[in-house]
Coordinates of C-alpha atoms and ligand atoms in Angstrom, one line a residue:
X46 CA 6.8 -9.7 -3.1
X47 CA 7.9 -6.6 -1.7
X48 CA 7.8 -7.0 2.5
X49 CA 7.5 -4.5 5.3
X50 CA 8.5 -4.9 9.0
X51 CA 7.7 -2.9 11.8
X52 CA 10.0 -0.4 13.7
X53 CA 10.5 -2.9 16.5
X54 CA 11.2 -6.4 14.6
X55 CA 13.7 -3.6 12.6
X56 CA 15.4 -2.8 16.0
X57 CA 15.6 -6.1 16.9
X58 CA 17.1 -7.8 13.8
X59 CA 19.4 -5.3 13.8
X60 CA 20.9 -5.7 17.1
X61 CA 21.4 -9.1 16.3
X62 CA 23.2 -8.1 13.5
X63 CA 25.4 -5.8 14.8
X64 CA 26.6 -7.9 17.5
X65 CA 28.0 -9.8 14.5
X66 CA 29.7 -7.3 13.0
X67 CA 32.5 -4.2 13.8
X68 CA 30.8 -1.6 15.2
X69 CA 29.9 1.3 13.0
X70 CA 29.9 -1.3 10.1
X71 CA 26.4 -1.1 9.7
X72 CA 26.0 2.2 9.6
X73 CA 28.8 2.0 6.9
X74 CA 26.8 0.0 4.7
X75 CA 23.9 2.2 4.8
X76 CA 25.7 5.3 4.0
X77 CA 27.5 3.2 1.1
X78 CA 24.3 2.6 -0.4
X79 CA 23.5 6.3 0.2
X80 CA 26.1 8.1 -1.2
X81 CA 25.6 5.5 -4.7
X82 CA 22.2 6.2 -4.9
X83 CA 22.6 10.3 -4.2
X84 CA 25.3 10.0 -6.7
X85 CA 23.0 8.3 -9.3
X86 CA 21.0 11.2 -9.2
X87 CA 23.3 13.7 -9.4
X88 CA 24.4 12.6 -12.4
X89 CA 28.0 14.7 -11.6
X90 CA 29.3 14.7 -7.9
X91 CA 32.5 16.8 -8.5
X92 CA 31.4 20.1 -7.8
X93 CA 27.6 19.2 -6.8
X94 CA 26.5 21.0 -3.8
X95 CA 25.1 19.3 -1.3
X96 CA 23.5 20.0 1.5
X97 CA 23.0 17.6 4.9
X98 CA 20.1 18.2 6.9
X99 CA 21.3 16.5 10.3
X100 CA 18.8 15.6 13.6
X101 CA 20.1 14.2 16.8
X102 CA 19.9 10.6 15.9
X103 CA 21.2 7.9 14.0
X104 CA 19.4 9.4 10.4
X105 CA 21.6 12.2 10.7
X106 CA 24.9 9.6 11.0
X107 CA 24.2 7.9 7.9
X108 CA 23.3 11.6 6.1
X109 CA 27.2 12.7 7.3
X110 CA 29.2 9.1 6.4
X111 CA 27.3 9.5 2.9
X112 CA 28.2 13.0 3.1
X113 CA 31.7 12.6 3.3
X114 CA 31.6 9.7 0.9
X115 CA 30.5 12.6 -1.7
X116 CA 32.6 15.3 -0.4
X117 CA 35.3 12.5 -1.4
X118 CA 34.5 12.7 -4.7
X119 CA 34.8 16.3 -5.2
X120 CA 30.9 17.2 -4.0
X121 CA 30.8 20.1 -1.8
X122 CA 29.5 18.8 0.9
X123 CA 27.4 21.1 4.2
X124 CA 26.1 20.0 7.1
X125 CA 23.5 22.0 9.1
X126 CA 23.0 20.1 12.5
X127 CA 19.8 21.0 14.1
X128 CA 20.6 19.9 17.0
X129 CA 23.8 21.6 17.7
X130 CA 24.6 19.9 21.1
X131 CA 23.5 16.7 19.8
X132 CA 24.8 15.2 16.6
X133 CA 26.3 12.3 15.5
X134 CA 30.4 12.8 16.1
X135 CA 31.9 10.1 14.2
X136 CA 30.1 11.2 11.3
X137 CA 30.9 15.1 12.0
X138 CA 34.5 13.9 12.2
X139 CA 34.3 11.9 8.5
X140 CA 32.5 14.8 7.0
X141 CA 35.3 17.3 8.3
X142 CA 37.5 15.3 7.4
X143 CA 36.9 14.4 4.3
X144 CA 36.6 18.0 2.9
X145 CA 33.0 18.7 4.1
X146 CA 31.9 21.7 6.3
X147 CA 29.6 22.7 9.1
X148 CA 27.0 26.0 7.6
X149 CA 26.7 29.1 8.9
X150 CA 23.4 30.2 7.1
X151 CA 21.5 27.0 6.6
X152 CA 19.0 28.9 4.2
X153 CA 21.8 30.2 2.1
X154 CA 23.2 27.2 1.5
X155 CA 19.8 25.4 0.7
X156 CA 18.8 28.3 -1.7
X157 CA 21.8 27.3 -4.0
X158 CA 22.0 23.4 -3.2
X159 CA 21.9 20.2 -6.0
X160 CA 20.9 17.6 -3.6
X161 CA 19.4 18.0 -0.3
X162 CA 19.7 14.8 2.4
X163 CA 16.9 14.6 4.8
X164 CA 18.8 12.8 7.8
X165 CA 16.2 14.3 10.1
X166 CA 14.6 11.5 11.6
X167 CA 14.8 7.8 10.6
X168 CA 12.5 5.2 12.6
X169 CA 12.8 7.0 15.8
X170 CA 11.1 9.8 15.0
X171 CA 7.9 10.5 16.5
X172 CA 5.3 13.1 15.6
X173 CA 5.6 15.6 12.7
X174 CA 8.7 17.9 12.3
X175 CA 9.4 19.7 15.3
X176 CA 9.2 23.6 15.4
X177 CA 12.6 24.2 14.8
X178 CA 13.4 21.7 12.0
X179 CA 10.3 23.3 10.2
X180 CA 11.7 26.3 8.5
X181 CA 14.6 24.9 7.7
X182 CA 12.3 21.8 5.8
X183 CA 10.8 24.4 4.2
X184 CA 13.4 26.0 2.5
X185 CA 14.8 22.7 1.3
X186 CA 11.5 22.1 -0.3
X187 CA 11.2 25.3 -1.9
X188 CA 14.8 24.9 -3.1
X189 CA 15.0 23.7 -6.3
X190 CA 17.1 20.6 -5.2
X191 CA 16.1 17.4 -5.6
X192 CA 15.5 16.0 -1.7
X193 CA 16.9 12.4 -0.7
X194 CA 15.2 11.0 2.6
X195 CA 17.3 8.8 4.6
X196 CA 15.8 5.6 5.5
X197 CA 11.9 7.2 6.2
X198 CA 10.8 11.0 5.1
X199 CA 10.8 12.8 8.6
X200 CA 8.1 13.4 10.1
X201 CA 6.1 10.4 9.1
X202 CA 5.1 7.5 11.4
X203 CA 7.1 4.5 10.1
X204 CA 4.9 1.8 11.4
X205 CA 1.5 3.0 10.2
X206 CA 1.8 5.5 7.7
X207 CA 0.4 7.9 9.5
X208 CA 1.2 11.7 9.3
X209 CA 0.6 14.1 12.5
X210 CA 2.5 17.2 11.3
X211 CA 4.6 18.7 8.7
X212 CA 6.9 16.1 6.6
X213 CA 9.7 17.0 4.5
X214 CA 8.2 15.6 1.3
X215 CA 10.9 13.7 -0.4
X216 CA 11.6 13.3 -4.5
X217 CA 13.4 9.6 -3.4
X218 CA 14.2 7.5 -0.5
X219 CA 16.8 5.4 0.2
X220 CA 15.5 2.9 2.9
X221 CA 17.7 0.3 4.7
X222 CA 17.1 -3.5 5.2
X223 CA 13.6 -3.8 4.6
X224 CA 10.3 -1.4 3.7
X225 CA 9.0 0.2 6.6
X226 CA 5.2 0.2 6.7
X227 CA 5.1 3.9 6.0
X228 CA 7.2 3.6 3.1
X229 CA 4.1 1.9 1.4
X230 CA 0.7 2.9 3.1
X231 CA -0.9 6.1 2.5
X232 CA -0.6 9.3 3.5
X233 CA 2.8 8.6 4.3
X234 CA 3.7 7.0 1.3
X235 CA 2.4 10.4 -1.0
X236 CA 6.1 12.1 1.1
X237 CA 8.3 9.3 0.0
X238 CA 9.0 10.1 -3.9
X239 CA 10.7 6.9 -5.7
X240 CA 11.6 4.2 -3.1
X241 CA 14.8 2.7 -3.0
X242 CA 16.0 -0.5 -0.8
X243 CA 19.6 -0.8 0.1
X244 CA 20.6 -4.6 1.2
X245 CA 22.7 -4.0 4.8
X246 CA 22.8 -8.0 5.6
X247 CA 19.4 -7.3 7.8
X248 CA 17.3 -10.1 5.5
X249 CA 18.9 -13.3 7.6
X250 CA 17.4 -11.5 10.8
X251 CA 14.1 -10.8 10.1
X252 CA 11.1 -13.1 10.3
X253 CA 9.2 -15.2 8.4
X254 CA 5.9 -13.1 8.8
X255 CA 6.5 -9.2 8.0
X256 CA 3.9 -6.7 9.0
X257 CA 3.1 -5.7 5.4
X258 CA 3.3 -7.4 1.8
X259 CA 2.7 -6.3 -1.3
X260 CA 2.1 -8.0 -4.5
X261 CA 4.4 -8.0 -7.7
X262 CA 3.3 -9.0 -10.9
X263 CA 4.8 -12.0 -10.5
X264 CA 2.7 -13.2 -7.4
X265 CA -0.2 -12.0 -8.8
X266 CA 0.4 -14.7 -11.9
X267 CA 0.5 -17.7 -9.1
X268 CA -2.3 -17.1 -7.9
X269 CA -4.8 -16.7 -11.1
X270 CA -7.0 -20.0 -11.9
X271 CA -5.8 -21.2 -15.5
X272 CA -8.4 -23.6 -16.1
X273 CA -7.2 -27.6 -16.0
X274 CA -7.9 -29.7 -19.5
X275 CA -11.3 -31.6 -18.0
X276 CA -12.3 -28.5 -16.4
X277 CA -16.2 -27.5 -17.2
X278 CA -17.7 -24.5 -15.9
X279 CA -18.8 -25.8 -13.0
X280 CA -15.7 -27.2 -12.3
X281 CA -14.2 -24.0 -12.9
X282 CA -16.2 -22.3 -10.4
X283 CA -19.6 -20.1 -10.2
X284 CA -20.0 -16.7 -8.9
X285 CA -23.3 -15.8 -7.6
X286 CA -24.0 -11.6 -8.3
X287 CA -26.2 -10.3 -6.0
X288 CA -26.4 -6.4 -7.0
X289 CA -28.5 -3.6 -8.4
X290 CA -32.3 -2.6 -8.3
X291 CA -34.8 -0.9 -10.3
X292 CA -33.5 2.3 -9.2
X293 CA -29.4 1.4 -9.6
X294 CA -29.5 -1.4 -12.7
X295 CA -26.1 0.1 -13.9
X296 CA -24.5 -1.5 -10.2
X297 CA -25.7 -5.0 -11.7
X298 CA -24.0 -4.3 -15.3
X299 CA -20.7 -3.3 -14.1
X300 CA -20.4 -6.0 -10.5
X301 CA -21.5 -8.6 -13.7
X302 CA -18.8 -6.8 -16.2
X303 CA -15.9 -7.3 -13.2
X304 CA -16.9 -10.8 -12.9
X305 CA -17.4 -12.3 -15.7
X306 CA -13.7 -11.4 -16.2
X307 CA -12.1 -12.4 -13.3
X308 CA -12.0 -16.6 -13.9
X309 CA -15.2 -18.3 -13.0
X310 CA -17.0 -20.7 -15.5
X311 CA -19.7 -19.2 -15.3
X312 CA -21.6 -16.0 -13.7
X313 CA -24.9 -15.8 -12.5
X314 CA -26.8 -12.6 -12.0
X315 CA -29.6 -12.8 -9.3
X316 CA -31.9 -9.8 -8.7
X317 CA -34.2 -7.0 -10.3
X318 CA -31.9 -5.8 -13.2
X319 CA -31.9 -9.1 -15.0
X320 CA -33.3 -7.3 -18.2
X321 CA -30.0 -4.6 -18.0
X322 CA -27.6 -7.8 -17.1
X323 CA -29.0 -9.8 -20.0
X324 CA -29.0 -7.0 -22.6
X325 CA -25.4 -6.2 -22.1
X326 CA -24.4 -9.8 -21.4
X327 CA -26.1 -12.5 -23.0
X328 CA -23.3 -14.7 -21.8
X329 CA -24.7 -14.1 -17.7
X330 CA -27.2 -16.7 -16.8
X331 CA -29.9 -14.5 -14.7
X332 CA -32.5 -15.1 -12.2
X333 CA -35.2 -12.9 -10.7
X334 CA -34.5 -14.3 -7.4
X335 CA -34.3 -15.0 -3.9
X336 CA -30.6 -16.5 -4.3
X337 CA -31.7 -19.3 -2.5
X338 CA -33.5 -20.5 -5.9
X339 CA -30.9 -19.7 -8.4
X340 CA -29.2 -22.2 -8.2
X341 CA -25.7 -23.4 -7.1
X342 CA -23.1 -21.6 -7.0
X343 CA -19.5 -21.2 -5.4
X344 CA -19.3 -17.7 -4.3
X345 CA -21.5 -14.6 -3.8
X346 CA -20.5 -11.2 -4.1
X347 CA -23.4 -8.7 -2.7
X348 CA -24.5 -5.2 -2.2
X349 CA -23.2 -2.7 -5.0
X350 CA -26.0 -0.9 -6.3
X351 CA -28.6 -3.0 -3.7
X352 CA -30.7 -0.7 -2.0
X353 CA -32.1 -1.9 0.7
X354 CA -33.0 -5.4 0.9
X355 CA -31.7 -7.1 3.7
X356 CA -33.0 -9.9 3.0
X357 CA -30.3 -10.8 0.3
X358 CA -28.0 -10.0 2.4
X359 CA -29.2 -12.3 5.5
X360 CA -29.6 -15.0 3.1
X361 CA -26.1 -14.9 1.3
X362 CA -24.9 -15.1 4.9
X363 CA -26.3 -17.6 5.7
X364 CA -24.6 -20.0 2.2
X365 CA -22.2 -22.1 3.6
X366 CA -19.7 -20.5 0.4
X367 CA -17.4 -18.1 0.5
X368 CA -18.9 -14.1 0.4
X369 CA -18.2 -10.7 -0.8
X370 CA -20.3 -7.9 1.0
X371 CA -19.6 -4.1 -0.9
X372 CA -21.8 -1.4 -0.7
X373 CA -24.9 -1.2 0.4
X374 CA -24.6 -4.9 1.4
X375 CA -21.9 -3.3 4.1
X376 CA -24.8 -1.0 5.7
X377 CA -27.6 -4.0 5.8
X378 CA -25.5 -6.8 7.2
X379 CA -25.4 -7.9 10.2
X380 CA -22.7 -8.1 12.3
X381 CA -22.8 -11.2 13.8
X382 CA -23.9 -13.1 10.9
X383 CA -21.0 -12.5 9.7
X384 CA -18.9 -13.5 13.0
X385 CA -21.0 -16.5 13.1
X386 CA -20.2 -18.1 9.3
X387 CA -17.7 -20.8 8.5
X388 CA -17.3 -19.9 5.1
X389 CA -14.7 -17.0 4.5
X390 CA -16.2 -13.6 4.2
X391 CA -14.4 -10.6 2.5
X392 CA -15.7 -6.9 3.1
X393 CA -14.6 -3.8 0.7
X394 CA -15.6 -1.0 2.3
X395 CA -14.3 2.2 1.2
X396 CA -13.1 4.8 4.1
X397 CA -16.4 6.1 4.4
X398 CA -18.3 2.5 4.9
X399 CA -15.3 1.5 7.5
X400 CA -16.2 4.5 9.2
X401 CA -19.7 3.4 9.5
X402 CA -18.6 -0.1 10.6
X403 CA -16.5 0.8 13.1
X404 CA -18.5 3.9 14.3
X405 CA -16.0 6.1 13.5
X406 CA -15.7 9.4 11.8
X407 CA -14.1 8.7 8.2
X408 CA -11.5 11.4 8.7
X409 CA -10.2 8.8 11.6
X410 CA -9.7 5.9 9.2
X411 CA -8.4 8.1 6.5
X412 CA -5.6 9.0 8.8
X413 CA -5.1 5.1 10.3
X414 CA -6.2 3.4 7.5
X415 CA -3.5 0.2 8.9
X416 CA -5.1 0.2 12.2
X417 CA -8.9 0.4 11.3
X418 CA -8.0 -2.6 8.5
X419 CA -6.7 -4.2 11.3
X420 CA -9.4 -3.7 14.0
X421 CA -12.1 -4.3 11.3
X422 CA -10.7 -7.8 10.6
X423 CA -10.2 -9.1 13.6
X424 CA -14.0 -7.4 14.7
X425 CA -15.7 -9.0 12.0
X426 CA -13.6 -12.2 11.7
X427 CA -13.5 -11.6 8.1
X428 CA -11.3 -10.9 6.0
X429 CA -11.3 -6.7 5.0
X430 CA -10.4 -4.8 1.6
X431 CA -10.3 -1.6 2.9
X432 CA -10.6 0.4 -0.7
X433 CA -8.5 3.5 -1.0
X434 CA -5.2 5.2 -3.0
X435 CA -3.8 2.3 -1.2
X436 CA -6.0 -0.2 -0.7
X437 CA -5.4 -2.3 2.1
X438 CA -6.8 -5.8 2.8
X439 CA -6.6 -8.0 6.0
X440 CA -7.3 -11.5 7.3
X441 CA -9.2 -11.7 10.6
X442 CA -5.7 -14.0 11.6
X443 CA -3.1 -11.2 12.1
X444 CA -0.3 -13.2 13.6
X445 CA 0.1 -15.5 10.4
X446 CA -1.2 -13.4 8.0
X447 CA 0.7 -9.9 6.8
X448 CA -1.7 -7.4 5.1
X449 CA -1.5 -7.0 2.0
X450 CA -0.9 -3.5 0.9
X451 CA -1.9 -2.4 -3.2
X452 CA 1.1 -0.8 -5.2
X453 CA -0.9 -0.7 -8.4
X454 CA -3.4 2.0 -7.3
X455 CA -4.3 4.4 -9.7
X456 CA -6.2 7.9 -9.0
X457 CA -8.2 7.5 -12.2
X458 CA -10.0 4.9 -10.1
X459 CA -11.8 7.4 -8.1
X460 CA -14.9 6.9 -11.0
X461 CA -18.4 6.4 -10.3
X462 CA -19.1 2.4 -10.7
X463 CA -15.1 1.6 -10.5
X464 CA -16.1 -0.4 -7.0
X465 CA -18.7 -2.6 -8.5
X466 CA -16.2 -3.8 -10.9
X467 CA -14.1 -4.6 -7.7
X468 CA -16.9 -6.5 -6.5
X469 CA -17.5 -8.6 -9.5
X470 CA -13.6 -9.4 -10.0
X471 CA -12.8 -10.3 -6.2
X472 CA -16.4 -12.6 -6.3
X473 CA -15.4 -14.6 -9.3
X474 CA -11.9 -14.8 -8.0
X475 CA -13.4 -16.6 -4.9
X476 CA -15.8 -18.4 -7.1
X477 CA -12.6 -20.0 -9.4
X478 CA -10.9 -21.3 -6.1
X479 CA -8.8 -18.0 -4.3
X480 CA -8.6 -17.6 -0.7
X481 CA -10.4 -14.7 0.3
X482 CA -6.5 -12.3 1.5
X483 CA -5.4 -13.5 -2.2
X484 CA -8.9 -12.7 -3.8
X485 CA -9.2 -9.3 -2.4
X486 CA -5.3 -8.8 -3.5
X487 CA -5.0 -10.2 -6.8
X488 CA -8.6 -8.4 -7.9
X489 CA -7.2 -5.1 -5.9
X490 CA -4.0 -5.6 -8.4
X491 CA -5.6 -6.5 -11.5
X492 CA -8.2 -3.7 -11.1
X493 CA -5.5 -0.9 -10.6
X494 CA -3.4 -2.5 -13.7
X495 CA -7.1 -2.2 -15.8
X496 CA -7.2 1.0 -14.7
X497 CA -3.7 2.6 -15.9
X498 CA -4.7 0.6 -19.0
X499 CA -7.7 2.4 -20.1
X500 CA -5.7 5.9 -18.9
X501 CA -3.1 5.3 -20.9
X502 CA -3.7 8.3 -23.4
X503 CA -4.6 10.1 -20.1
X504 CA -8.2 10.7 -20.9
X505 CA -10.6 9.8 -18.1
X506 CA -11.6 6.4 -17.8
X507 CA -15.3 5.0 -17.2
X508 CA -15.3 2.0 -15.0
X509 CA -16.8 -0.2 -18.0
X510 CA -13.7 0.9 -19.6
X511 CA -11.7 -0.8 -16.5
X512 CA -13.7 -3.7 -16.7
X513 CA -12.7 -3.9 -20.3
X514 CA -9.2 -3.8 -19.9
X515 CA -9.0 -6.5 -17.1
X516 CA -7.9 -9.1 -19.8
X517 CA -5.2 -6.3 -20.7
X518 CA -4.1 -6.3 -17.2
X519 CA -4.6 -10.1 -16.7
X520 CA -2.2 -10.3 -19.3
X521 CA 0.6 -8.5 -18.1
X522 CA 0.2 -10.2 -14.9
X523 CA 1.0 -13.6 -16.6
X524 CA 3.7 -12.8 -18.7
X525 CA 5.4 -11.9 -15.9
Ligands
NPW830 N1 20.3 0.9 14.2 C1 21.1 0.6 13.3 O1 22.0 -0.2 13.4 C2 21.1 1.4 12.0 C3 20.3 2.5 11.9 N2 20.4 3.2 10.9 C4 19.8 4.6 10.9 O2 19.5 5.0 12.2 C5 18.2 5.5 12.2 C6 17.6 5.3 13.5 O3 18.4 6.1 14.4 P1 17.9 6.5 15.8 O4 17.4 5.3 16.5 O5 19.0 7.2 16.4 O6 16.7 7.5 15.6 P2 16.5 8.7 14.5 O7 15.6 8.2 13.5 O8 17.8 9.2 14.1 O9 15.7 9.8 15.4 C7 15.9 9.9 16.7 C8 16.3 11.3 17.1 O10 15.5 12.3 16.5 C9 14.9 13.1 17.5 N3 13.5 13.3 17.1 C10 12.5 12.4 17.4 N4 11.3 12.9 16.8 C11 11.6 14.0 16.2 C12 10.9 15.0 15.5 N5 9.6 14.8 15.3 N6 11.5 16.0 14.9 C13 12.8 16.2 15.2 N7 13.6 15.4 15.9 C14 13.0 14.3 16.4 C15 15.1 12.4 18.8 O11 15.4 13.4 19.7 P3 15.0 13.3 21.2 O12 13.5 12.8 21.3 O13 15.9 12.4 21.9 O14 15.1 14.7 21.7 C16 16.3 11.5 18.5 O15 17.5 12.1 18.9 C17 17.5 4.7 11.1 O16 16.3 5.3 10.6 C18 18.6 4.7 10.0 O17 18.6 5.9 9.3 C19 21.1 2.8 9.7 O18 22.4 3.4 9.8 C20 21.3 1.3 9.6 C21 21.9 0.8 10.9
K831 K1 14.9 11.1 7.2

C-alpha cells in the first residue's frame, strides 16, 4: 500500500522529528536522496550540467545541498535564485563552495543544461507559478533536459491535486517522507513524471490513518474471495444485476460479463434483456422481474443501461443487502433513500454524474475531484467511486477511513460500455463478501489491470474485451 498524508500532518511529523535531530540534518537527508536519484539519471555526473531552479523556500535548500552534492562529483553545477533577496544561504554557501555557481543568464544556461532541478516550491507553495518564475519554467521545459521536481512539481496544490496555474511539468520526482496527495490524484499527478520516495526517518511520526491510500497488487490479492472447500454458490455469494432495457440490452451483457467474473457463486440478471443476457451467458440465471421476485440474493448492482424506471431503483433501496447504484440508477435515486439504508451503498458516478449529484458544473469536480469524493460521501452516507483517470473512492466515515486512490488506471478505459463492466465486477465483489471501500477498490484495480491486458498490442480495446481479461488481471493480482 502506497500512503499519502496531507501538507499539515507532513509539517507536524516533521517538527517532531527535527527536534530529534541536528538541525539541518533533515534537510541533509533529503538532498542525499536527491543528488542519488539526479545522479541515477544522469547516468555520468562528471561533466553533466546542471541547472538549479531555486524559490524562496525550503524546495530551493534541498535543490542547492543536492546541488553541491553533484558539483562534488565533478557536475557543473548553476543556480538561478528567483528570488534574489530571498534564498536559502546555507545552501548558497554549500553550492559555492563546493564548486557550484550563481547564473547570469538563466536562459542560457537552461538552453544547454543535462538535468534541470525544480526547487521552486515544495509543500508551501500555493497557487500556480508566479509571473516571474514562469518564463524561466518555460525554458526549462522546452530545454531538452530531463526536469527533476523536488519533493512536489511547483505549482500544484499538494493536498488535493489540484492545479490553478501553470506547473513546471516534471519527467521524475523525488518526494520526501511520504506521498503527498497531489503526487497521486489527478490533474496534478499528469506534472509529476516517475515518482520516487526518499525515506528521511519521517515514517515513525506519521499517523496511523493517511489522507490517501492506494492499492498494490499485493493488497488487492487479500482481499479477493477464494472460495472455502464446503462453499456452494450460495455460500459463495449472489449478485443481483439490475441493468439494461429494450432500448440499451448491450448495458445488461456487459454489467452481467463484469460480474460473473468478479467472485460470486452465482449471478442473477433481473430485467428486460433477459433474452441478450441468456444468449451470451447461458451460465446467468435470469428473471423478467420486479427484483423483489427473483429471488435472493446478496448484493445488487443497478442502473447501467436502465432507462428510466425508478421503480428498480426504489425497490433495490429498499433490500436490506449491500447496493451498487451506476448510471442511470445515479439520476433516478433518491437521495434520502439512500441516507436512510442500513446496508452499505456504493455509488460510481463518473465526473459528469457527480456533477449532477452534487449540483455542480462537471468542470468543478474535474478540477477537485478529492473534495467532491469527499463531500459526496459524507452527503450521501455512502460509500463513492468517483470514476475517472484516477478514480477515487470514499467511505461516508472520513476520520477512519483514507480514500482510496486507483494507480492502475488506464486511458484505453475511456470505451463505450467499460463502466458497466465496473458495475458488474464491484456488485459481485460485494455479493462474495467485500466491504463496499474494498469492493469499489479492488474492482477499480482489477478493471484497470484488464484493461492494460487487452491493450497490450496497443490496439483499442472493447470493454467485452476488458471483461475478458479480468481472470488475466485476477491473476496477476494473486501471484503477487
Ligand atoms: N520542513 C522540513 O523539515 C523539510 C522540508 N523539506 C523541503 O522543504 C519544503 C518546504 O519548504 P517551505 O516550507 O520553505 O516551503 P516551499 O515549498 O519552499 O515554498 C515556500 C516559498 O515559496 C514561495 N511561494 C509560494 N507559492 C509560490 C508560487 N506559487 N510561486 C513561486 N513562489 C511561491 C513562498 O514565498 P512567499 O509567499 O513567502 O513570498 C515561500 O518563500 C518541502 O517541500 C521540502 O522540499 C525537506 O528538506 C525535508 C525536510
Ligand atoms: K518543486
Amino acid at each position: 500500500m502506497r500512503t499519502a498524508y496531507s501538507v499539515e500532518t507532513v509539517r507536524h511529523a516533521e517538527a517532531q522529528l527535527m527536534a530529534r535531530l541536528p538541525e539541518g540534518a533533515l534537510m541533509q537527508r533529503a538532498a542525499a536522496g536527491l543528488a542519488a536519484a539526479c545522479a541515477g539519471l544522469l547516468g555520468r555526473v562528471y561533466g553533466a550540467r546542471v541547472v538549479l531552479l531555486v524559490g524562496s523556500g525550503d524546495n530551493g535548500g534541498d535543490a542547492l545541498y543536492a546541488g553541491a552534492r553533484l558539483a562534488r562529483r565533478g557536475a557543473g553545477v548553476v543556480a538561478v535564485p528567483l528570488a534574489r533577496d530571498r534564498v536559502h544561504e546555507g545552501g548558497l554557501a554549500a553550492l559555492l563552495a563546493a564548486g557550484g555557481r550563481v547564473a547570469d543568464d538563466p536562459f542560457e544556461v537552461l538552453a544547454s543544461a543535462d538535468l534541470v532541478l525544480d526547487g521552486i516550491t515544495g509543500i508551501g507553495g500555493r497557487g500556480g507559478l508566479r509571473q516571474d518564475a514562469v518564463p524561466v519554467a518555460r525554458a526549462a521545459r522546452g530545454s531538452d533536459a530531463v526536469i527533476v521536481a523536488v519533493d512536489l512539481p511547483s505549482g500544484v496544490e499538494a493536498d488535493t491535486g489540484q492545479v490553478r496555474g501553470e506547473v513546471l511539468r516534471a519527467d521524475a520526482t523525488v518526494t520526501f517522507g511520504t506521498y503527498k496527495p497531489g503526487l497521486l490524484i489527478d490533474p496534478a499527478k499528469e506534472y509529476a513524471g516517475t515518482v520516487r520516495l526518499v525515506g528521511i526517518g519521517l515514517e515513525e511520526h506519521l499517523p496511523s490513518v493517511p489522507a490517501l491510500e492506494a492499492l498494490q497488487h499485493a493488497d488487492v490479492a487479500r482481499m479477493l474471495p477464494v472460495p472455502a472447500a464446503e462453499s456452494d454458490k450460495y455460500r459463495r455469494g449472489v449478485v443481483g444485476v439490475v441493468a439494461g432495457s429494450a432500448r440499451y440490452p448491450g448495458a445488461a451483457v456487459l454489467c452481467v460479463a463484469g460480474a460473473l467474473r468478479g467472485g460470486a457463486g452465482a449471478v442473477r440478471y433481473v430485467g428486460p434483456a433477459a433474452d441478450a443476457v441468456i444468449a451470451r451467458f447461458p451460465e446467468c440465471l435470469v428473471h423478467a422481474g420486479p427484483p423483489g421476485k427473483a429471488g435472493r440474493v446478496q448484493a445488487w448492482a443497478v442502473g447501467p443501461g436502465l432507462g428510466d424506471d425508478a421503480g428498480v431503483v426504489e425497490e433495490v433501496l429498499a433490500s436490506d443487502v449491500p447496493v451498487l447504484i451506476d448510471a442511470d440508477g445515479l439520476r433516478l435515486l433518491d437521495a434520502a433513500a439512500v441516507r436512510d439504508r442500513a446496508a452499505p451503498t456504493l455509488l460510481t458516478p463518473h465526473a459528469g454524474e457527480a456533477a449532477a449529484l452534487l449540483g455542480v458544473g462537471r468542470e468543478e469536480v474535474e478540477a477537485s475531484r478529492l473534495d467532491s469524493v469527499r463531500e459526496l460521501a459524507a452527503r450521501f452516507g455512502a460509500t463513492v467511486l468517483l470514476k475517472g483517470s484516477t478514480t477515487l473512492v470514499a467511505a461516508p466515515d472520513a476520520e477512519s477511513s483514507p480514500v482510496r486512490v486507483n494507480p492502475m488506471g488506464s486511458s484505453w478505459l475511456a470505451t463505450a460500455g467499460s463502466g458497466d463492466v465496473l458495475s458488474g465486477l464491484a456488485g459481485s465483489l460485494l455479493a462474495a463478501g467485500l466491504g463496499a471501500r474494498d469492493a469499489g477498490s479492488a474492482a477499480a484495480y482489477l478493471h484497470g489491470l484488464a484493461a492494460r491486458h487487452a491493450a497490450a498490442h496497443g490496439t483499442p480495446i472493447t470493454a467485452l474485451e476488458v471483461a475478458e481479461a479480468l481472470p488475466a488481471a485476477w491473476r496477476d493480482v494473486s501471484a503477487a
